[in-house]
């Protein structure tokens, strides 16, 4: 009984504090309201010799982080591409911690193994990935890239009679990576981590819609004369949500025996919506796909998904045998597919999120986010001194703000755009981030949260208007 009480008090406090945080998201500042110094002062406590009572730790923690949390879990957050948490997913995530299972093998947690097995099937169904593909639940798209590209490395080098898992890359045939200049930085990091190095990248210029150009790809593949190659495509790029022409470009890449990997961190989710799924036409032809759960599906951090068509290469790249691990005969051992060893039950929150929304709920979530971003971009575009740089095709749009000074230069517009963003953040009613796209400084507008509604859009519109007016007045 005593041990139950030990847990009850801090957990009940955590529930109260969590609800208090979530229920106030619509009213608190979306940006941080405290300083680095203040946070350090509060959190850098003296390391005590004796332990502290759990309830007090929880109370103090909540007090100490006050003003240092960003409202990215709420509906007025439009920066980067960050989703919130669906109620069922959040609750399931708490249970995951309470259950504290090591989700590495079937024997360390049979239920977790089956939950991930189900998540894999559901995700492939929703994202229209071939049923025969293998999969892994990882921490995010970053590790999904690593998992997929490790599989690619295994498969491509096997074709050259090179066993990369035992020989490594020293002395191995060179693998070229063909991609475009607007790729996400996680691609470069994955290539570094896997020992390819970033010098293996051949960067191809995009077309005006942000897509890889098939003729340039074919020319380049011809030039490398049959040497192993990976072609990296995008399903929803980070700035404008561009989609490559999968139907045309994947068969072209395959005719040179290249491996095709798709970064679909958030963009792969349009597969769930019949009005948008045409953007993905042909994507199922790829060899591997990376997506996130913690963005558009609104699963709490951290959660990403890797899918690989060649399951043998995937398993060969990840599996490990050790004397003390017992592999299951016909159940799923996660260690065969994931780069981690010990890991939390990462499937639980995904399982709950998919069940909460269902197919229709996911389709509606996708559509609603796209609708709101369109609305917000066009409202901002009508403000005097604002300019639309990219009209959203999915849930990403770009605007910028023009320095009102006579004969203002491009770099003055860039600076002015950053000033307006800073002013919005200072005010705390909405949150946006800056980005540089094709040399132009922009404010990126991303809608990814299941909670974002009409009133959040209206508040954000007014917040931008107010900040813009203030910055313009300063120039006079
Ligand atoms: C967010 C994002 C990533 C990185 O995903 P993480 O989950 O942060 O690792 C990769 N590619 C694109 C297009 C993204 O939007």
PDB file of N, CA and C in Angstrom, residues 94-103 108-109 112 343-345:
ATOM      1  N   UNK A  94       1.637   8.488 -21.595  1.00  0.00           N
ATOM      2  CA  UNK A  94       1.819   8.403 -20.135  1.00  0.00           C
ATOM      3  C   UNK A  94       1.861   6.941 -19.700  1.00  0.00           C
ATOM      4  N   UNK A  95       0.918   6.174 -20.244  1.00  0.00           N
ATOM      5  CA  UNK A  95       0.890   4.748 -19.889  1.00  0.00           C
ATOM      6  C   UNK A  95       2.189   4.059 -20.288  1.00  0.00           C
ATOM      7  N   UNK A  96       2.707   4.473 -21.452  1.00  0.00           N
ATOM      8  CA  UNK A  96       3.960   3.886 -21.922  1.00  0.00           C
ATOM      9  C   UNK A  96       5.044   4.057 -20.858  1.00  0.00           C
ATOM     10  N   UNK A  97       5.089   5.257 -20.269  1.00  0.00           N
ATOM     11  CA  UNK A  97       6.096   5.508 -19.235  1.00  0.00           C
ATOM     12  C   UNK A  97       5.784   4.714 -17.975  1.00  0.00           C
ATOM     13  N   UNK A  98       4.498   4.633 -17.634  1.00  0.00           N
ATOM     14  CA  UNK A  98       4.128   3.879 -16.424  1.00  0.00           C
ATOM     15  C   UNK A  98       4.461   2.398 -16.603  1.00  0.00           C
ATOM     16  N   UNK A  99       4.180   1.877 -17.780  1.00  0.00           N
ATOM     17  CA  UNK A  99       4.461   0.454 -18.040  1.00  0.00           C
ATOM     18  C   UNK A  99       5.968   0.201 -18.094  1.00  0.00           C
ATOM     19  N   UNK A 100       6.700   1.199 -18.568  1.00  0.00           N
ATOM     20  CA  UNK A 100       8.164   1.152 -18.608  1.00  0.00           C
ATOM     21  C   UNK A 100       8.711  -0.161 -19.161  1.00  0.00           C
ATOM     22  N   UNK A 101       8.262  -0.479 -20.342  1.00  0.00           N
ATOM     23  CA  UNK A 101       8.701  -1.719 -20.985  1.00  0.00           C
ATOM     24  C   UNK A 101       9.942  -1.471 -21.833  1.00  0.00           C
ATOM     25  N   UNK A 102      10.795  -2.446 -21.911  1.00  0.00           N
ATOM     26  CA  UNK A 102      11.887  -2.345 -22.873  1.00  0.00           C
ATOM     27  C   UNK A 102      11.397  -2.955 -24.178  1.00  0.00           C
ATOM     28  N   UNK A 103      11.115  -2.075 -25.124  1.00  0.00           N
ATOM     29  CA  UNK A 103      10.509  -2.535 -26.367  1.00  0.00           C
ATOM     30  C   UNK A 103      11.586  -2.884 -27.392  1.00  0.00           C
ATOM     31  N   UNK A 108      11.018  -9.233 -24.074  1.00  0.00           N
ATOM     32  CA  UNK A 108      11.072  -8.171 -23.064  1.00  0.00           C
ATOM     33  C   UNK A 108       9.730  -7.457 -22.920  1.00  0.00           C
ATOM     34  N   UNK A 109       8.852  -7.600 -23.892  1.00  0.00           N
ATOM     35  CA  UNK A 109       7.489  -7.073 -23.780  1.00  0.00           C
ATOM     36  C   UNK A 109       6.637  -7.563 -24.945  1.00  0.00           C
ATOM     37  N   UNK A 112       4.144  -4.992 -26.442  1.00  0.00           N
ATOM     38  CA  UNK A 112       4.743  -3.908 -27.246  1.00  0.00           C
ATOM     39  C   UNK A 112       5.083  -4.408 -28.648  1.00  0.00           C
ATOM     40  N   UNK A 343      14.700   0.586 -25.735  1.00  0.00           N
ATOM     41  CA  UNK A 343      13.885   1.707 -26.220  1.00  0.00           C
ATOM     42  C   UNK A 343      12.517   1.667 -25.575  1.00  0.00           C
ATOM     43  N   UNK A 344      11.863   2.817 -25.524  1.00  0.00           N
ATOM     44  CA  UNK A 344      10.524   2.871 -24.936  1.00  0.00           C
ATOM     45  C   UNK A 344       9.522   2.213 -25.888  1.00  0.00           C
ATOM     46  N   UNK A 345       8.335   1.987 -25.400  1.00  0.00           N
ATOM     47  CA  UNK A 345       7.286   1.394 -26.226  1.00  0.00           C
ATOM     48  C   UNK A 345       6.751   2.434 -27.193  1.00  0.00           C
TER      49      UNK A 345
END
